Coordinates of C-alpha atoms in Angstrom, one line a residue:
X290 CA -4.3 -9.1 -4.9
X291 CA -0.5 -9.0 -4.3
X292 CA 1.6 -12.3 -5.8
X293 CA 3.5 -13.2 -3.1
X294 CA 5.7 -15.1 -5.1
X295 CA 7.1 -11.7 -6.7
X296 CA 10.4 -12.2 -8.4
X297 CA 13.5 -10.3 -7.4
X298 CA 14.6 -10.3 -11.0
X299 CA 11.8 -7.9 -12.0
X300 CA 13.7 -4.5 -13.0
X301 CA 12.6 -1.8 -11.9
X302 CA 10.2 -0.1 -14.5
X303 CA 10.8 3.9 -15.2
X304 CA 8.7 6.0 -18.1
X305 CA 10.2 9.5 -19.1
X306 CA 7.6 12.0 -20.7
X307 CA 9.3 14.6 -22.1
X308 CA 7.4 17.7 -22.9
X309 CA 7.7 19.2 -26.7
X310 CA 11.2 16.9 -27.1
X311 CA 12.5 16.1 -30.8
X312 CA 15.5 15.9 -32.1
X313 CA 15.9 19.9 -33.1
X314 CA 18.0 18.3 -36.6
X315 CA 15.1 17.3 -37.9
X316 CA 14.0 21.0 -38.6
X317 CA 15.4 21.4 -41.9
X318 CA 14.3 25.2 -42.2
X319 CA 16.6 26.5 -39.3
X320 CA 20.4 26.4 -38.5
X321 CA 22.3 25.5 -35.4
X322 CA 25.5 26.7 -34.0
X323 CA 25.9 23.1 -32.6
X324 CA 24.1 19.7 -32.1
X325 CA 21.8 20.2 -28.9
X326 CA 20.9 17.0 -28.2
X327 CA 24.4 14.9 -28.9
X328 CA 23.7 12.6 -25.9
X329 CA 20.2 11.7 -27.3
X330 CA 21.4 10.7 -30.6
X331 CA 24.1 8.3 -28.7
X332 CA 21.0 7.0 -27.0
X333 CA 19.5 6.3 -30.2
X334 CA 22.4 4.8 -31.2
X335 CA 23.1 2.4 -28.7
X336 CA 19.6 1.2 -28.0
X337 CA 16.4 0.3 -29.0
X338 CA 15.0 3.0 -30.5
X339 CA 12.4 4.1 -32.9
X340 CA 9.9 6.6 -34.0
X341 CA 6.5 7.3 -31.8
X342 CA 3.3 7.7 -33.1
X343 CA 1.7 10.5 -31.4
X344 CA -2.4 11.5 -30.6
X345 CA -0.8 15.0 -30.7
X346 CA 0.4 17.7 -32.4
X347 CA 1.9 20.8 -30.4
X348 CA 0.0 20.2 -28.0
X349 CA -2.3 17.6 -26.1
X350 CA 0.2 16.2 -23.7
X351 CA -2.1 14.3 -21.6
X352 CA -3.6 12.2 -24.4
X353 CA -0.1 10.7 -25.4
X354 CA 0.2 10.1 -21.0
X355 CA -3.2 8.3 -21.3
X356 CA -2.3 6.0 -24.6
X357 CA 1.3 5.1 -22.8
X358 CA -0.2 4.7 -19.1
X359 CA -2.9 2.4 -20.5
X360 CA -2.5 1.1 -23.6
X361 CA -6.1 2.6 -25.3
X362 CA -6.1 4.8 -28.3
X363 CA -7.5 8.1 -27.5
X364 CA -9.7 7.4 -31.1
X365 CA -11.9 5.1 -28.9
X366 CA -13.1 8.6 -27.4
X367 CA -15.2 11.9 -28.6
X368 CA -13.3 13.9 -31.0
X369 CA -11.1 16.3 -28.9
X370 CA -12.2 14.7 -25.6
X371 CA -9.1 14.4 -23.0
X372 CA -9.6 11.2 -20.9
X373 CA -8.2 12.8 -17.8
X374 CA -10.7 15.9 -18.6
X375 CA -13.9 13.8 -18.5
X376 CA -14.1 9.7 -17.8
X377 CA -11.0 9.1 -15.3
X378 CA -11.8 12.0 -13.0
X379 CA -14.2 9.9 -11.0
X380 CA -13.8 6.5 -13.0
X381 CA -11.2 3.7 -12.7
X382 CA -9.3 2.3 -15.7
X383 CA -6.8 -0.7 -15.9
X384 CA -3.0 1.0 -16.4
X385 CA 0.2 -0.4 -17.0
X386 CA 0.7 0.9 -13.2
X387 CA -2.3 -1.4 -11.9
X388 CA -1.7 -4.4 -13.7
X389 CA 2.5 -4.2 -12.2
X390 CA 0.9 -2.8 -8.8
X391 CA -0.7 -6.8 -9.1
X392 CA 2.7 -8.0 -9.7
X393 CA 4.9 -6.1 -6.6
X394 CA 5.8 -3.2 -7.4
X395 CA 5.0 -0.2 -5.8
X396 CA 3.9 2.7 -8.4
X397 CA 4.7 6.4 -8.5
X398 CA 3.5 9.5 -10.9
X399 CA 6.3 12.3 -10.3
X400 CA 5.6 15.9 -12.5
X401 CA 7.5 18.9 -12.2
X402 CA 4.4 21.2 -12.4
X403 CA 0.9 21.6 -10.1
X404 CA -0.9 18.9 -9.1
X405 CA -4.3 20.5 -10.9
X406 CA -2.7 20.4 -14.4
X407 CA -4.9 17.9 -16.6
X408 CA -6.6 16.7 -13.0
X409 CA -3.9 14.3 -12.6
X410 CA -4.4 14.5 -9.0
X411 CA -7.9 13.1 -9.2
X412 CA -6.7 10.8 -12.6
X413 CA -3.6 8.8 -11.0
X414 CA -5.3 8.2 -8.0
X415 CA -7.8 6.3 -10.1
X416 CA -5.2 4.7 -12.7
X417 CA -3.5 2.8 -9.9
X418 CA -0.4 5.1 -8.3
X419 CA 0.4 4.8 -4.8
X420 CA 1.9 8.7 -4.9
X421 CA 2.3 11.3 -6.4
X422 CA 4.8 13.9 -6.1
X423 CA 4.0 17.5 -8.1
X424 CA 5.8 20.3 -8.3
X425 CA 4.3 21.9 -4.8
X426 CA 6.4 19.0 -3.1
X427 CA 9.4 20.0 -4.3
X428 CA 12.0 22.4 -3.3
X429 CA 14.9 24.0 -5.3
X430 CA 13.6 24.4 -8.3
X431 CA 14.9 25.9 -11.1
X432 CA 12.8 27.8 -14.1
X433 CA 13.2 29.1 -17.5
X434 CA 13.2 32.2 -18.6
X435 CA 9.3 31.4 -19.2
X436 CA 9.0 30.3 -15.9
X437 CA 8.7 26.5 -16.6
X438 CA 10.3 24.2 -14.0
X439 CA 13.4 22.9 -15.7
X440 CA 13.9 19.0 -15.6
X441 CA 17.1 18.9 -13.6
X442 CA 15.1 18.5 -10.5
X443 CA 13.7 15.2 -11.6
X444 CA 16.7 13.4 -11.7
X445 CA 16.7 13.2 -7.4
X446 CA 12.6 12.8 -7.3
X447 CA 12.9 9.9 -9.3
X448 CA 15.7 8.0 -7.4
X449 CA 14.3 9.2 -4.5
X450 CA 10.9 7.2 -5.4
X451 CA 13.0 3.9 -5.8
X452 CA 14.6 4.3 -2.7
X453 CA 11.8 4.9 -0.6
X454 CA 10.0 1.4 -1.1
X455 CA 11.7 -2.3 -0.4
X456 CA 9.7 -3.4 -3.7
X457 CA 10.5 -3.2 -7.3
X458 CA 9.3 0.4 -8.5
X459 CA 7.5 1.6 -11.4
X460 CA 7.7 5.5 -12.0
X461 CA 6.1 7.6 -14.7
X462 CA 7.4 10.7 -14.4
X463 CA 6.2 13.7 -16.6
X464 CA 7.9 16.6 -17.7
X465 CA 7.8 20.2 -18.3
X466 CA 10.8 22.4 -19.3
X467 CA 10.4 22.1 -23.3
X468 CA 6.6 23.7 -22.5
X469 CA 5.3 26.6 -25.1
X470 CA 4.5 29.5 -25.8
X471 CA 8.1 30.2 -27.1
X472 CA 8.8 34.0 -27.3
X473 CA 9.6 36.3 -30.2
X474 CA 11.8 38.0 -28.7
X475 CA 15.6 37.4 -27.5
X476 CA 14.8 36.0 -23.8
X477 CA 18.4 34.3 -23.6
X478 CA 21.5 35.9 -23.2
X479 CA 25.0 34.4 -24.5
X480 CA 22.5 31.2 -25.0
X481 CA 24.8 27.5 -25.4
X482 CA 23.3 26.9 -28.9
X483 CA 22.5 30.0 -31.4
X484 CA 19.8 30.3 -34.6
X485 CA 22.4 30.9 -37.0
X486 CA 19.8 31.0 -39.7
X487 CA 15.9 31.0 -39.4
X488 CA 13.2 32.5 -42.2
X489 CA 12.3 35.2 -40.3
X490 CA 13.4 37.4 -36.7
X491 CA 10.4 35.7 -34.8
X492 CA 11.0 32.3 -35.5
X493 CA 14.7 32.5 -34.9
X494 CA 14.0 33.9 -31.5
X495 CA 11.4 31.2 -30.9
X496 CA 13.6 27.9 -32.2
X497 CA 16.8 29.6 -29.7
X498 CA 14.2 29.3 -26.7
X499 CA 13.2 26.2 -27.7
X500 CA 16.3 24.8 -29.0
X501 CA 18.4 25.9 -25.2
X502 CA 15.3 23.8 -23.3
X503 CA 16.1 21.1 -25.4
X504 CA 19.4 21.2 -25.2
X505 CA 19.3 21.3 -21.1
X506 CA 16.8 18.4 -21.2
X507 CA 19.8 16.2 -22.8
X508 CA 22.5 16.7 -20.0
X509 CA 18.9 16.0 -17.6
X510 CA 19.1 12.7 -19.3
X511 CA 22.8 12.0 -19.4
X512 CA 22.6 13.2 -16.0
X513 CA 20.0 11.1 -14.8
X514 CA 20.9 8.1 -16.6
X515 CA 24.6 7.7 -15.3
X516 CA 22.8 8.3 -11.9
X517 CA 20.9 5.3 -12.8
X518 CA 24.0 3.3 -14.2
X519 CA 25.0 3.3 -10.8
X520 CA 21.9 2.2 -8.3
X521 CA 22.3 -1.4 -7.3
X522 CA 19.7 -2.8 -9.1
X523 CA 18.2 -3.5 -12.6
X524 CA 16.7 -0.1 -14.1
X525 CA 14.7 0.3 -17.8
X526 CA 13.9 3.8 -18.4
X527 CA 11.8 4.6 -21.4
X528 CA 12.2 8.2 -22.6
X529 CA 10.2 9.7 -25.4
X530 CA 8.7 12.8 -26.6
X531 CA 5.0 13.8 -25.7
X532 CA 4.3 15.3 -29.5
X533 CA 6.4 18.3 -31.1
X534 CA 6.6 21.9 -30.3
X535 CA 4.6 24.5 -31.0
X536 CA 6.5 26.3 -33.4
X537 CA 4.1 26.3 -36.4
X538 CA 5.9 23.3 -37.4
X539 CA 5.5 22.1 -41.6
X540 CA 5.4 18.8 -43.0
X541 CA 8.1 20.6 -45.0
X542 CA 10.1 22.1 -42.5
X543 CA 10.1 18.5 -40.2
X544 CA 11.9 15.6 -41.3
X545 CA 10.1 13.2 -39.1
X546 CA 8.2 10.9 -40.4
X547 CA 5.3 13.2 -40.1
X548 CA 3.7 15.8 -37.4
X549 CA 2.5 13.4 -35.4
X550 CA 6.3 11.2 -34.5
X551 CA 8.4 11.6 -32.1
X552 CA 11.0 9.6 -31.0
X553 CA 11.2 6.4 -28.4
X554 CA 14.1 5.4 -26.5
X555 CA 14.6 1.9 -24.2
X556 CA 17.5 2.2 -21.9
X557 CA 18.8 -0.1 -19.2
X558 CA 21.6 0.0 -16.6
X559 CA 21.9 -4.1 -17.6
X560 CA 22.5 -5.8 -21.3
X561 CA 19.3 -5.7 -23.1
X562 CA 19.6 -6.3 -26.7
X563 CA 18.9 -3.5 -28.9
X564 CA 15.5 -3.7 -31.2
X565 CA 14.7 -1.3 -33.3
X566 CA 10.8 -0.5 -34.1
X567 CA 8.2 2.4 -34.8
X568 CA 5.5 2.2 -32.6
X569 CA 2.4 4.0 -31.5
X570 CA 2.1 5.4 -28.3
X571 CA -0.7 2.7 -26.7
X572 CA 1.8 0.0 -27.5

């Protein structure tokens, strides 16, 4: 049942799945013609921030959706079973979206690719969203040269999902651009950020696709967040990385923590101190 007693100080609550996103300067085997993600790294800096423990390793993006949406460890499941493959598509589960749905606020799933991807239209429904907005719903969208839809487009979807309700919102919204299979051959022209060195032809060609994606996804988020800096009430958006690419990433060539971290970030248009912590993805 709805609280009627909600409290207007609530924020309102937005997640940020980015596909395949690290910090491309932790590769140690490569070199860059320039930092790609330079507005990331300031987000680091300035708040709270740490390392994410992953269920996945170039791949598996819906496992680390279901640890963050619900707070269970994939582990509790068969080995390589995907939640939203097999229990959720006609069961219900308790989500961070249901238990806030009980509090007020109004909850939203946005992803810049089709509906059918990881059943996610048969999976929110029964995870507690009130919508869901995929990629057939929206218009304008740009691709890469791999024919991914780039994140720009999110930045309106997820203001527009705010805007639409009177009560606080809370919006998971997944993306797509950073998605694999990375080619081996040039696919860029005059590309923002070059391979100046890589072991071999393929791989250069492969981190310079990867490494342009990436480096669009940070003006997404600079974009999006001074959006956010101006909407007239009090926003957290929680960005992280789904797992790392799929670039036959080494312990040796990554200097994360290991191949299973990513990286968090907590921002918020309002003061918030800044806390610094490695986490897992269910917490």
């Amino acid at each position: 049942p709805v609280q009627e007693d909600v409290d207007e100080d609530y924020p309102n609550i937005l997640f940020l799945q980015l596909e395949s996103f690290v910090d491309p300067n932790l590769f140690n085997h490569i070199e860059l013609s320039k930092n790609p993600v330079p507005f990331f790294q300031s987000l680091v800096k300035n708040y709270s921030s740490g390392n994410l423990k992953v269920p996945a390793c170039g791949a598996g993006t819906a496992n680390t959706e279901f640890e963050v949406m619900t707070g269970i460890s994939v582990k509790f499941f068969g080995p390589g079973e995907y939640p939203f493959k097999s229990v959720l598509k006609d069961q219900c589960a308790e989500s961070a979206a249901a238990d806030l749905k009980a509090m007020g606020y109004s909850t939203h799933a946005i992803h810049n690719h089709r509906a059918l991807f990881y059943n996610r239209n048969q999976v929110f429904d029964n995870i507690g969203y009130d919508t869901f907005t995929s990629l057939e719903y929206m218009s304008g969208v740009a691709k890469t040269p791999k024919n991914w839809a780039k994140d720009e487009v999110l930045t309106d979807q997820i203001l527009e999902s705010m805007k639409q309700t009177k009560s606080r919102d809370y919006t998971y919204t997944i993306s797509v651009q950073g998605h694999g299979k990375y080619p081996t051959e040039q696919v860029i022209t005059n590309p923002e950020i070059q391979v100046t060195y890589a072991p071999s032809e393929e791989m250069k060609w492969k981190y310079e696709y990867y490494v342009n994606q990436v480096y669009e996804m940070d003006k997404f988020l600079k974009e999006l967040t001074s959006e956010l800096e101006k909407y007239d009430e009090d926003v957290v958006l929680v960005l992280y990385g789904d797992h790392i690419p799929a670039l036959d990433v080494t312990e040796d060539s990554y200097d994360g923590e290991n191949l299973y971290t990513t990286q968090y970030v907590i921002w918020s248009n309002f003061d918030m101190e800044k806390k610094d912590k490695n986490l897992t993805a269910y917490q």
